[in-house]
XYZ file of C-alpha atoms in Angstrom:
681
model
C -17.592 13.917 29.776
C -18.443 11.089 32.181
C -19.286 8.781 29.305
C -16.191 9.845 27.374
C -14.000 9.125 30.392
C -15.725 5.786 30.791
C -15.041 4.767 27.196
C -11.780 6.707 26.772
C -9.661 3.624 26.153
C -12.088 2.326 23.528
C -12.175 5.758 21.897
C -8.380 6.052 21.840
C -8.054 2.506 20.542
C -10.604 3.114 17.795
C -8.799 6.328 16.868
C -5.501 4.496 16.515
C -7.084 1.672 14.525
C -9.003 4.093 12.296
C -5.852 6.164 11.789
C -3.840 3.107 10.751
C -6.607 1.833 8.470
C -7.114 5.300 6.984
C -3.380 5.710 6.401
C -3.098 2.310 4.721
C -6.212 2.886 2.605
C -5.159 6.381 1.566
C -1.628 5.214 0.877
C -3.056 2.483 -1.346
C -5.112 4.907 -3.446
C -2.441 7.612 -3.334
C -0.800 8.450 -6.649
C 2.366 10.377 -7.450
C 2.791 12.486 -10.576
C 6.271 13.178 -11.954
C 6.525 16.170 -14.320
C 9.216 17.782 -16.434
C 9.296 20.551 -19.080
C 11.021 19.884 -22.419
C 11.730 22.331 -25.245
C 12.153 21.644 -28.959
C 14.992 23.977 -29.880
C 15.663 23.339 -33.579
C 15.077 26.128 -36.105
C 11.752 24.799 -37.401
C 10.276 23.986 -34.017
C 8.020 27.067 -33.966
C 6.462 25.891 -37.221
C 5.942 22.485 -35.667
C 8.683 20.828 -37.718
C 11.504 18.502 -36.690
C 15.024 18.896 -38.155
C 14.210 16.388 -40.904
C 11.153 18.420 -41.991
C 8.517 16.131 -40.526
C 5.894 17.390 -38.104
C 6.723 17.189 -34.444
C 4.515 14.496 -32.937
C 4.569 14.636 -29.124
C 2.771 11.273 -28.955
C 6.122 9.728 -29.849
C 7.146 10.482 -26.270
C 4.919 7.647 -25.026
C 4.885 5.508 -28.155
C 4.956 1.729 -27.922
C 8.516 1.699 -29.259
C 9.731 4.034 -26.543
C 7.892 2.227 -23.755
C 9.124 -1.158 -24.926
C 12.660 0.149 -24.624
C 11.843 1.578 -21.196
C 10.567 -1.840 -20.133
C 13.803 -3.392 -21.296
C 16.020 -0.789 -19.643
C 14.166 -0.921 -16.316
C 13.755 -4.699 -16.496
C 9.991 -4.440 -16.006
C 7.910 -7.588 -16.132
C 5.243 -7.587 -18.830
C 3.066 -9.861 -16.692
C 2.987 -7.255 -13.911
C 2.903 -4.065 -15.976
C 0.700 -3.295 -18.934
C 2.093 -0.953 -21.581
C -1.323 0.407 -22.557
C -2.131 1.106 -18.920
C 1.136 2.987 -18.433
C 0.647 4.924 -21.668
C -2.799 6.043 -20.520
C -1.189 7.721 -17.524
C 1.280 9.787 -19.565
C 0.147 13.301 -20.460
C 1.807 15.926 -22.664
C 0.460 19.481 -22.424
C 1.814 22.558 -24.234
C 3.166 25.410 -22.132
C 1.442 28.672 -23.073
C 1.112 32.053 -21.450
C -2.375 33.423 -20.800
C -2.043 35.673 -23.825
C -1.011 32.811 -26.089
C -3.831 30.650 -24.816
C -6.374 33.447 -25.427
C -4.978 34.014 -28.912
C -5.174 30.315 -29.737
C -8.765 30.139 -28.495
C -9.728 33.174 -30.576
C -8.126 31.839 -33.759
C -9.642 28.433 -33.220
C -13.096 29.979 -32.853
C -12.538 31.814 -36.165
C -11.309 28.665 -37.888
C -7.777 29.986 -38.310
C -4.575 28.067 -37.699
C -1.852 29.125 -35.325
C 1.185 30.545 -37.079
C 3.548 29.532 -34.288
C 3.328 26.175 -32.582
C 4.324 25.672 -28.942
C 7.880 24.545 -28.393
C 7.678 23.780 -24.669
C 5.652 20.915 -23.250
C 4.963 19.558 -19.772
C 5.405 15.791 -19.764
C 3.838 14.017 -16.784
C 3.513 10.443 -15.620
C 1.295 9.246 -12.755
C 2.346 6.171 -10.757
C -0.167 4.053 -8.845
C 0.115 1.314 -6.228
C -0.100 -1.441 -8.835
C 3.162 -0.181 -10.359
C 5.433 -0.395 -7.339
C 5.511 -0.207 -3.569
C 7.645 2.931 -3.786
C 5.367 4.916 -6.113
C 7.278 8.185 -5.797
C 10.571 6.652 -6.876
C 8.874 4.657 -9.633
C 7.215 7.777 -11.067
C 10.506 9.676 -11.128
C 12.511 6.755 -12.535
C 9.937 5.879 -15.196
C 9.580 9.463 -16.457
C 13.333 9.989 -16.445
C 13.936 6.797 -18.409
C 11.079 7.541 -20.813
C 12.493 10.980 -21.623
C 15.984 9.546 -22.068
C 14.739 6.891 -24.451
C 12.598 9.423 -26.307
C 15.548 11.807 -26.817
C 17.575 8.920 -28.237
C 14.683 7.845 -30.448
C 14.098 11.442 -31.585
C 17.756 11.836 -32.540
C 17.735 8.561 -34.409
C 14.505 9.339 -36.279
C 14.772 13.085 -36.915
C 18.344 14.301 -36.312
C 20.338 11.346 -37.645
C 23.501 12.694 -36.063
C 23.810 10.152 -33.291
C 27.249 9.712 -31.780
C 28.776 6.299 -31.348
C 28.716 4.999 -27.787
C 31.703 3.193 -26.364
C 30.056 0.166 -24.782
C 33.251 -1.811 -24.268
C 35.038 0.519 -21.841
C 34.118 -1.711 -18.873
C 34.256 -5.003 -20.705
C 36.737 -6.611 -18.324
C 34.736 -5.614 -15.285
C 31.860 -7.848 -16.380
C 31.900 -11.613 -16.080
C 31.754 -12.384 -19.800
C 33.067 -15.511 -21.467
C 35.666 -15.166 -24.220
C 33.184 -15.721 -27.032
C 30.758 -13.234 -25.477
C 33.488 -10.595 -25.293
C 34.380 -11.256 -28.925
C 30.705 -10.847 -29.912
C 30.446 -7.605 -27.954
C 33.524 -6.244 -29.675
C 32.246 -7.315 -33.086
C 28.767 -5.859 -32.502
C 30.234 -2.634 -31.198
C 32.361 -2.217 -34.330
C 29.450 -3.156 -36.582
C 27.128 -0.638 -34.930
C 29.723 2.104 -35.144
C 30.408 1.346 -38.804
C 26.710 1.654 -39.613
C 26.693 5.254 -38.436
C 30.094 6.091 -39.871
C 29.194 4.907 -43.390
C 26.262 7.348 -43.514
C 28.285 10.200 -42.048
C 31.206 9.540 -44.410
C 28.849 9.839 -47.361
C 26.961 12.919 -46.150
C 29.906 14.811 -44.642
C 32.823 13.768 -46.862
C 34.403 17.242 -46.642
C 34.420 17.442 -42.870
C 37.716 16.846 -41.032
C 38.289 17.439 -37.367
C 40.815 20.108 -36.470
C 41.509 18.452 -33.124
C 42.009 14.856 -34.240
C 42.821 15.337 -37.915
C 40.395 12.560 -38.829
C 37.471 12.627 -41.200
C 34.511 10.278 -40.864
C 35.826 8.319 -43.858
C 39.223 7.867 -42.140
C 37.530 6.567 -39.006
C 35.347 4.246 -41.097
C 38.441 2.631 -42.654
C 40.066 2.185 -39.233
C 37.007 0.405 -37.838
C 36.638 -1.715 -40.986
C 40.247 -2.867 -40.616
C 39.624 -4.021 -37.039
C 36.340 -5.644 -38.046
C 37.695 -7.596 -40.983
C 41.008 -8.760 -39.500
C 41.088 -8.534 -35.701
C 37.610 -9.842 -34.967
C 37.938 -12.633 -37.526
C 41.188 -13.805 -35.928
C 39.672 -13.745 -32.438
C 36.609 -15.731 -33.522
C 38.783 -18.214 -35.376
C 41.040 -18.821 -32.397
C 38.228 -19.103 -29.851
C 36.088 -21.460 -31.944
C 38.991 -23.630 -33.140
C 40.233 -24.191 -29.581
C 36.762 -24.084 -27.988
C 38.084 -21.561 -25.485
C 35.703 -20.893 -22.613
C 35.704 -20.072 -18.915
C 32.756 -22.346 -18.218
C 31.540 -24.536 -21.091
C 28.232 -25.534 -19.485
C 27.405 -21.967 -18.538
C 28.269 -20.719 -22.034
C 26.105 -23.377 -23.694
C 23.259 -22.559 -21.311
C 23.459 -18.889 -22.285
C 23.156 -19.709 -25.966
C 20.294 -22.086 -25.231
C 18.578 -19.255 -23.392
C 19.158 -17.034 -26.398
C 17.515 -19.623 -28.597
C 14.539 -19.763 -26.246
C 14.256 -15.992 -26.293
C 14.407 -15.941 -30.074
C 11.764 -18.649 -30.271
C 9.483 -16.685 -27.979
C 10.073 -13.589 -30.049
C 9.290 -15.507 -33.233
C 6.066 -16.795 -31.732
C 4.911 -13.212 -31.343
C 6.200 -12.334 -34.803
C 4.381 -15.280 -36.339
C 1.123 -14.142 -34.794
C 1.651 -10.657 -36.196
C 2.547 -12.008 -39.629
C -0.483 -14.281 -39.644
C -2.769 -11.407 -38.701
C -1.332 -9.186 -41.437
C -1.542 -12.005 -43.974
C -5.220 -12.396 -43.241
C -5.846 -8.716 -43.955
C -3.759 -8.846 -47.145
C -5.557 -12.008 -48.244
C -8.844 -10.258 -47.760
C -7.630 -7.418 -49.966
C -6.417 -9.792 -52.669
C -9.677 -11.728 -52.526
C -11.736 -8.602 -52.968
C -9.595 -7.556 -55.932
C -10.068 -10.924 -57.637
C -13.775 -10.961 -56.971
C -14.187 -7.470 -58.398
C -12.738 -8.421 -61.779
C -12.136 -4.747 -62.506
C -8.568 -3.552 -62.529
C -9.703 0.066 -62.708
C -11.382 -0.065 -59.292
C -9.742 2.400 -56.924
C -8.282 1.480 -53.546
C -11.214 3.236 -51.820
C -13.658 0.754 -53.278
C -11.711 -2.306 -52.243
C -10.523 -1.163 -48.846
C -13.997 0.060 -47.938
C -14.911 -3.608 -47.548
C -11.728 -4.485 -45.681
C -11.604 -1.577 -43.224
C -14.031 0.983 -41.901
C -14.116 4.053 -44.122
C -14.777 6.530 -41.333
C -13.821 6.997 -37.723
C -14.708 9.404 -34.884
C -11.924 11.727 -33.763
C -11.295 13.133 -30.276
C -13.763 15.944 -30.957
C -16.429 13.335 -31.761
C -16.415 14.406 -35.401
C -16.590 11.838 -38.211
C -13.398 11.723 -40.293
C -12.563 9.704 -43.431
C -9.832 7.073 -43.130
C -6.856 7.351 -45.455
C -6.799 3.712 -46.547
C -3.684 4.155 -48.649
C -1.638 5.177 -45.631
C -3.291 2.491 -43.608
C -2.376 -0.213 -46.124
C 1.186 1.102 -46.412
C 1.551 0.932 -42.664
C 0.149 -2.587 -42.762
C 2.834 -3.622 -45.235
C 5.491 -1.873 -43.167
C 4.346 -3.825 -40.150
C 4.501 -7.026 -42.155
C 8.025 -6.278 -43.348
C 9.123 -5.391 -39.826
C 7.587 -8.526 -38.288
C 8.968 -10.689 -41.082
C 12.434 -9.156 -40.783
C 12.388 -9.706 -37.051
C 11.310 -13.287 -37.624
C 14.018 -13.991 -40.200
C 16.663 -12.251 -38.121
C 15.733 -14.403 -35.151
C 16.075 -17.513 -37.331
C 19.604 -16.443 -38.271
C 20.445 -15.814 -34.629
C 18.999 -19.192 -33.687
C 21.135 -20.906 -36.337
C 24.214 -19.080 -35.098
C 23.516 -20.055 -31.465
C 22.983 -23.693 -32.440
C 26.196 -23.605 -34.388
C 28.110 -22.319 -31.350
C 26.537 -25.007 -29.167
C 27.573 -27.687 -31.659
C 31.140 -26.407 -31.682
C 31.465 -26.494 -27.888
C 29.818 -29.896 -27.798
C 32.508 -31.145 -30.196
C 30.079 -31.973 -33.000
C 31.582 -30.132 -36.054
C 34.597 -31.548 -37.840
C 38.062 -30.406 -36.947
C 38.500 -28.708 -40.297
C 36.375 -25.662 -39.482
C 35.991 -22.438 -41.399
C 34.429 -19.219 -40.213
C 33.622 -16.092 -42.156
C 31.165 -13.269 -41.673
C 28.635 -15.120 -43.819
C 29.305 -18.483 -42.203
C 28.781 -17.032 -38.721
C 25.423 -15.674 -39.872
C 24.139 -18.909 -41.399
C 26.161 -21.353 -39.291
C 27.712 -23.050 -42.294
C 31.281 -23.508 -41.093
C 34.571 -22.064 -39.808
C 37.595 -20.934 -41.782
C 40.972 -20.758 -40.017
C 43.082 -17.991 -41.496
C 46.619 -19.290 -42.091
C 49.140 -17.937 -39.632
C 46.611 -15.723 -37.905
C 46.107 -17.891 -34.820
C 48.986 -19.157 -32.678
C 49.019 -22.823 -31.806
C 47.784 -23.465 -28.238
C 50.184 -25.289 -25.937
C 47.801 -26.185 -23.136
C 44.436 -25.071 -21.688
C 46.015 -22.324 -19.603
C 48.003 -21.006 -22.534
C 44.912 -21.096 -24.772
C 42.888 -19.046 -22.312
C 45.740 -16.598 -21.862
C 46.171 -16.170 -25.605
C 42.426 -15.605 -26.159
C 42.320 -13.017 -23.381
C 45.399 -11.307 -24.771
C 43.830 -11.036 -28.243
C 40.598 -9.637 -26.785
C 42.469 -7.121 -24.626
C 44.522 -5.975 -27.609
C 41.419 -5.382 -29.734
C 39.589 -3.662 -26.865
C 42.532 -1.325 -26.301
C 42.631 -0.363 -29.977
C 38.865 0.195 -29.994
C 38.970 2.370 -26.888
C 41.571 4.538 -28.555
C 39.456 4.852 -31.700
C 36.341 5.623 -29.658
C 38.122 8.489 -27.955
C 39.063 9.906 -31.359
C 35.510 9.352 -32.637
C 33.957 11.021 -29.586
C 36.146 14.079 -29.994
C 35.425 14.210 -33.729
C 31.686 13.925 -33.095
C 31.733 16.671 -30.474
C 33.504 18.983 -32.893
C 31.117 18.031 -35.664
C 28.122 18.736 -33.420
C 29.486 22.166 -32.644
C 30.103 22.749 -36.318
C 26.640 21.614 -37.346
C 24.963 23.385 -34.441
C 22.593 20.516 -33.995
C 20.243 21.104 -31.128
C 17.766 18.418 -30.187
C 15.563 18.577 -27.158
C 16.363 20.487 -23.983
C 15.143 19.613 -20.525
C 13.995 23.010 -19.221
C 13.299 21.865 -15.656
C 14.234 18.968 -13.472
C 11.758 16.203 -12.697
C 9.390 17.177 -9.894
C 7.211 14.617 -8.114
C 4.009 15.616 -6.311
C 1.387 13.472 -4.531
C -2.268 13.614 -5.503
C -3.198 14.677 -1.961
C -1.595 15.222 1.443
C -1.616 11.846 3.157
C -1.061 13.131 6.752
C -3.736 15.820 6.321
C -6.404 13.443 5.071
C -5.474 10.790 7.625
C -5.710 13.443 10.371
C -9.113 14.574 9.118
C -10.389 11.006 9.097
C -9.074 10.470 12.623
C -10.757 13.702 13.729
C -14.050 12.559 12.215
C -13.712 9.178 13.884
C -12.869 10.928 17.148
C -16.020 13.038 16.999
C -18.105 10.039 15.996
C -16.470 7.976 18.746
C -17.269 10.591 21.405
C -20.841 10.878 20.177
C -21.106 7.109 20.116
C -19.716 6.905 23.656
C -22.353 9.387 24.855
C -25.137 7.518 23.074
C -23.977 4.084 24.232
C -23.392 5.360 27.747
C -26.806 6.902 27.866
C -28.452 3.788 26.499
C -26.516 1.759 29.054
C -27.794 3.990 31.822
C -31.341 3.626 30.557
C -30.926 -0.141 30.425
C -29.392 -0.186 33.902
C -32.208 1.983 35.195
C -34.894 -0.238 33.722
C -33.375 -3.596 34.662
C -31.094 -3.051 37.647
C -32.577 -0.028 39.406
C -35.376 0.322 41.939
C -37.180 3.440 40.798
C -39.031 3.863 44.085
C -35.917 3.736 46.284
C -33.594 5.162 43.615
C -30.887 2.579 44.330
C -29.829 -0.682 42.597
C -32.377 -3.457 43.004
C -32.199 -7.153 43.826
C -31.113 -8.098 40.299
C -28.192 -5.657 40.547
C -27.187 -7.219 43.864
C -27.272 -10.689 42.299
C -25.163 -9.471 39.371
C -22.574 -7.908 41.707
C -22.382 -11.064 43.809
C -21.978 -13.268 40.714
C -19.235 -11.029 39.312
C -17.201 -11.022 42.543
C -18.013 -14.447 43.976
C -14.672 -15.989 42.971
C -12.479 -12.964 43.756
C -10.150 -12.851 46.760
C -11.207 -9.900 48.933
C -8.834 -7.338 50.420
C -8.292 -6.993 54.179
C -10.348 -3.792 54.347
C -13.299 -5.183 52.432
C -16.481 -4.624 54.437
C -20.030 -5.888 53.984
C -22.808 -3.971 55.783
C -26.347 -5.341 56.094
C -29.132 -2.975 57.196
C -32.559 -4.449 57.852
C -35.877 -2.784 58.631
C -37.979 -5.297 60.658
C -41.763 -5.475 61.098
C -42.646 -3.702 57.837
C -46.034 -5.432 57.724
C -46.822 -4.211 61.241
C -45.873 -0.656 60.256
C -48.152 -0.887 57.241
C -51.022 -1.761 59.572
C -50.212 0.956 62.098
C -49.128 3.869 59.897
C -50.492 2.938 56.558
C -48.709 1.778 53.385
C -47.974 5.270 52.075
C -46.235 6.473 55.223
C -44.293 3.223 55.480
C -43.156 3.595 51.865
C -42.069 7.162 52.591
C -40.138 5.919 55.615
C -38.328 3.294 53.476
C -37.558 5.892 50.810
C -36.180 8.223 53.479
C -33.897 5.482 54.787
C -32.756 4.675 51.237
C -31.948 8.362 50.684
C -29.958 8.516 53.933
C -27.949 5.463 52.864
C -27.462 6.807 49.340
C -26.206 10.176 50.605
C -23.971 8.533 53.207
C -22.117 6.178 50.876
C -22.161 8.299 47.696
C -18.623 9.604 48.263
C -17.107 6.225 49.036
C -14.952 4.712 46.289
C -15.369 1.069 45.312
C -18.698 0.994 47.120
C -21.932 -0.739 46.060
C -25.297 -0.002 47.687
C -28.259 -2.151 46.720
C -31.732 -3.227 47.808
C -31.489 -6.946 48.566
C -35.165 -7.297 49.421
C -37.998 -5.371 50.969
C -36.472 -3.417 53.828
C -33.094 -5.116 53.361
C -30.107 -3.034 52.223
C -26.652 -4.366 51.469
C -23.430 -2.356 51.149
C -20.122 -3.695 49.752
C -17.045 -1.491 50.214
C -13.589 -2.525 49.000
C -11.404 -0.151 51.043
C -13.541 0.863 54.019
C -12.555 -1.126 57.120
C -14.516 -1.582 60.332
C -13.691 1.825 61.832
C -14.998 3.795 58.903
C -18.002 1.509 58.673
C -18.837 2.301 62.314
C -18.472 5.985 61.563
C -20.918 5.697 58.684
C -23.361 3.844 60.917
C -23.077 6.619 63.521
C -23.860 9.129 60.824
C -26.831 7.066 59.655
C -28.116 6.861 63.230
C -27.939 10.643 63.590
C -29.872 11.179 60.360
C -32.468 8.598 61.442
C -33.006 10.363 64.782
C -33.544 13.649 62.970
C -36.118 11.995 60.721
C -37.906 10.281 63.610
C -38.427 13.570 65.451
C -40.539 14.896 62.614
C -42.419 11.838 61.398
C -44.953 9.564 63.028
C -43.787 6.467 61.135
C -40.352 6.099 62.654
C -37.289 4.443 61.038
C -36.284 1.406 63.033
C -33.520 -0.819 61.719
C -30.859 -3.333 62.620
C -27.357 -3.417 61.124
C -24.614 -5.957 60.754
C -20.976 -5.321 59.768
C -18.483 -7.961 58.584
C -14.853 -7.179 57.754
C -12.709 -9.634 55.776
C -9.552 -9.279 57.876
C -11.308 -9.266 61.247
C -13.324 -12.389 60.479
C -10.619 -13.912 58.225
C -13.217 -14.450 55.526
C -12.008 -13.473 52.038
C -14.895 -14.716 49.934
C -17.873 -12.497 49.186
C -20.737 -14.928 49.884
C -19.617 -16.099 53.349
C -18.781 -12.514 54.362
C -22.203 -11.271 53.255
C -23.957 -14.079 55.137
C -22.006 -13.119 58.237
C -23.154 -9.479 57.932
C -26.784 -10.505 57.357
C -26.657 -12.884 60.320
C -25.272 -10.073 62.470
C -28.101 -7.769 61.406
C -30.658 -10.321 62.598
C -29.064 -10.634 66.056
C -30.309 -8.024 68.595
C -27.283 -8.724 70.798
C -24.745 -7.834 68.143
C -22.347 -4.980 68.781
C -23.977 -2.724 66.195
C -27.557 -3.330 67.336
C -26.669 -2.906 71.040
C -25.086 0.357 70.007
C -28.286 1.334 68.174
C -30.264 0.707 71.450
C -27.854 2.922 73.411
C -28.350 5.650 70.820
C -32.067 5.554 71.401
C -31.665 6.033 75.150
C -28.948 8.694 74.871
C -31.003 10.693 72.422
C -33.787 10.917 75.030
C -36.398 9.816 72.610
C -39.891 9.676 74.257
C -40.784 6.083 73.712
C -44.051 5.034 75.040
C -44.045 2.440 77.745
C -46.138 0.037 75.779
C -43.724 0.357 72.826
C -40.773 -0.365 75.103
C -42.600 -3.304 76.565
C -43.442 -4.494 73.076
C -39.817 -4.062 71.938
C -38.573 -6.002 74.937
C -41.097 -8.697 74.294
C -39.989 -8.853 70.647
C -36.368 -8.981 71.757
C -37.029 -11.847 74.111
C -38.853 -13.676 71.367
C -35.922 -13.234 69.059
C -33.479 -14.194 71.813
C -35.326 -17.290 72.970
C -37.438 -18.656 70.152
C -36.423 -16.610 67.066
C -33.178 -18.417 66.384
C -34.943 -21.041 64.340
C -36.506 -18.355 62.162
C -33.129 -16.653 61.669
C -31.508 -19.939 60.722
C -34.281 -20.678 58.219
C -33.841 -17.223 56.749
C -30.092 -17.724 56.436
C -30.593 -21.083 54.753
C -32.958 -19.425 52.330
C -30.349 -16.750 51.598
C -27.675 -19.408 51.019
C -29.870 -21.235 48.522
C -30.616 -17.922 46.823
C -26.893 -17.082 46.517
C -26.150 -20.532 45.141
C -28.806 -20.003 42.482
C -27.351 -16.613 41.635
C -23.850 -18.060 41.091
């Protein structure tokens, strides 16, 4: 625990850092999976058939067509998101009970086919960090949009009962130019007519009880608006070049042209690729010279004849279907290319009109708008503009009138469609459950576990480092004989605190054992060493409870004590205690402890630097007339120690020598200490 307390701040800091790093790393690799259950509810769903009789293919849920529409709806950037990568993270699994799963496994093992196909499926999508910063929201939004697009695509491909959508209800709320609003109205009518023509042919006998309209009646109403109203609006706008912002309008059509050109670049690449395959087929046919050769023979050299399925079994390729699909792709790419060319011509034509390039005698028809050939002004259909304000007002009035009529027709069409859907009982795909999002793992739990591991490792590391530090301290800065810090430790302490300003109660105590060489001669080296060890133990025990205290061996027989909050009074008390312990030792041992002591307090001497204060304490320990050493002499007499006369005489003689002729030696010793301290710093 001592080592843990010593390194507690490092441990806590490392825990916080590791927790943050772990949280960020785990959050980066964290994934969120959004799931929902859908059910195919048409009558043939249990046989695996869609309403149009084709097999239900769940891979259509994440088909390229669906995901391309999702990209467009969510405004996803193709440079940041890869369709194939997103498709790989979509899974569709059938929902089966344990009994159904066991039955399927048994029939599969016997080579039999299931009579009833699953009608419920779990659709899941997993979002990763590369998709979005908010992965949970992205997973939910992407799956929701994908299912919405798929339901629309499924209805268009298999149900064919799609209802018209009123996309002009909020036309005025958007910042469209007049021509853009006219195009939206025209496109809306055109799209609606496409569906109504098919419905009018297939359901000619159906008439709504609520509205009284049949699909054929509604088709004629929309055709009337398309042929007359939209033509008049286009004629008026283009003849008068009506616009809210000409530069902005031209820029929009230029952007359209750029988009079409980009689209055509992709289409051209597709067409070129398909042409190469077709050319290879034609070349092989010509080289064969045999008109009776089957498609297998020719296409074997154009495509691989076999492939490996998901069960790693070799299957034969149906080249006929493959070639048909190739031609379908060609037709689709070519149609897209040609359609873009028509749109480009139309956009350029509009730009020319608003740049004032065409002649004043313009004509516009449905065909001329498509190919950009000219404009036809219907006689009497367009009022003459008086001024720019009146022209704008007239154009807006014509657009509002058409939009109002269309909104009314859309309401009738919506009601008719709802009644028709009830009549037909068309059921598409039901969403059995809402979208649920779940993380791959619990981020707080794993981050907590990592922090706990780092905490344990940190505590173990603190113990190991602390122990190694103690071993290093013991080997380098510890006197193993005296069991106290050695001279190197004293030098390190002095260097570390040399520039610090000392407190008033800072005390430096110097204790010196004189005449060690003489004691070695009289008592022997072993007994003298034991005496020095005994004194070191007394000092160690005395100052062990003192806070901010350093005890070290500054030389042979020289002990130094630094105490930050001791003061002179407590220092004197400690010296009294040391004297008592020394007297007890001397009663039992022949080699007696004899020492001198010097005390220096920062406030009393007005010395607040460590080196000068230590020199003052050492100087005091060398002086026999100092207060502490005179006190030590009184202790000897008061204790009644039996000192031999010759020893007293010798002590007095030594004292006189120190008093009269030893000052030079003391000064030399102090100079030596000063040089030593300077070297240390």
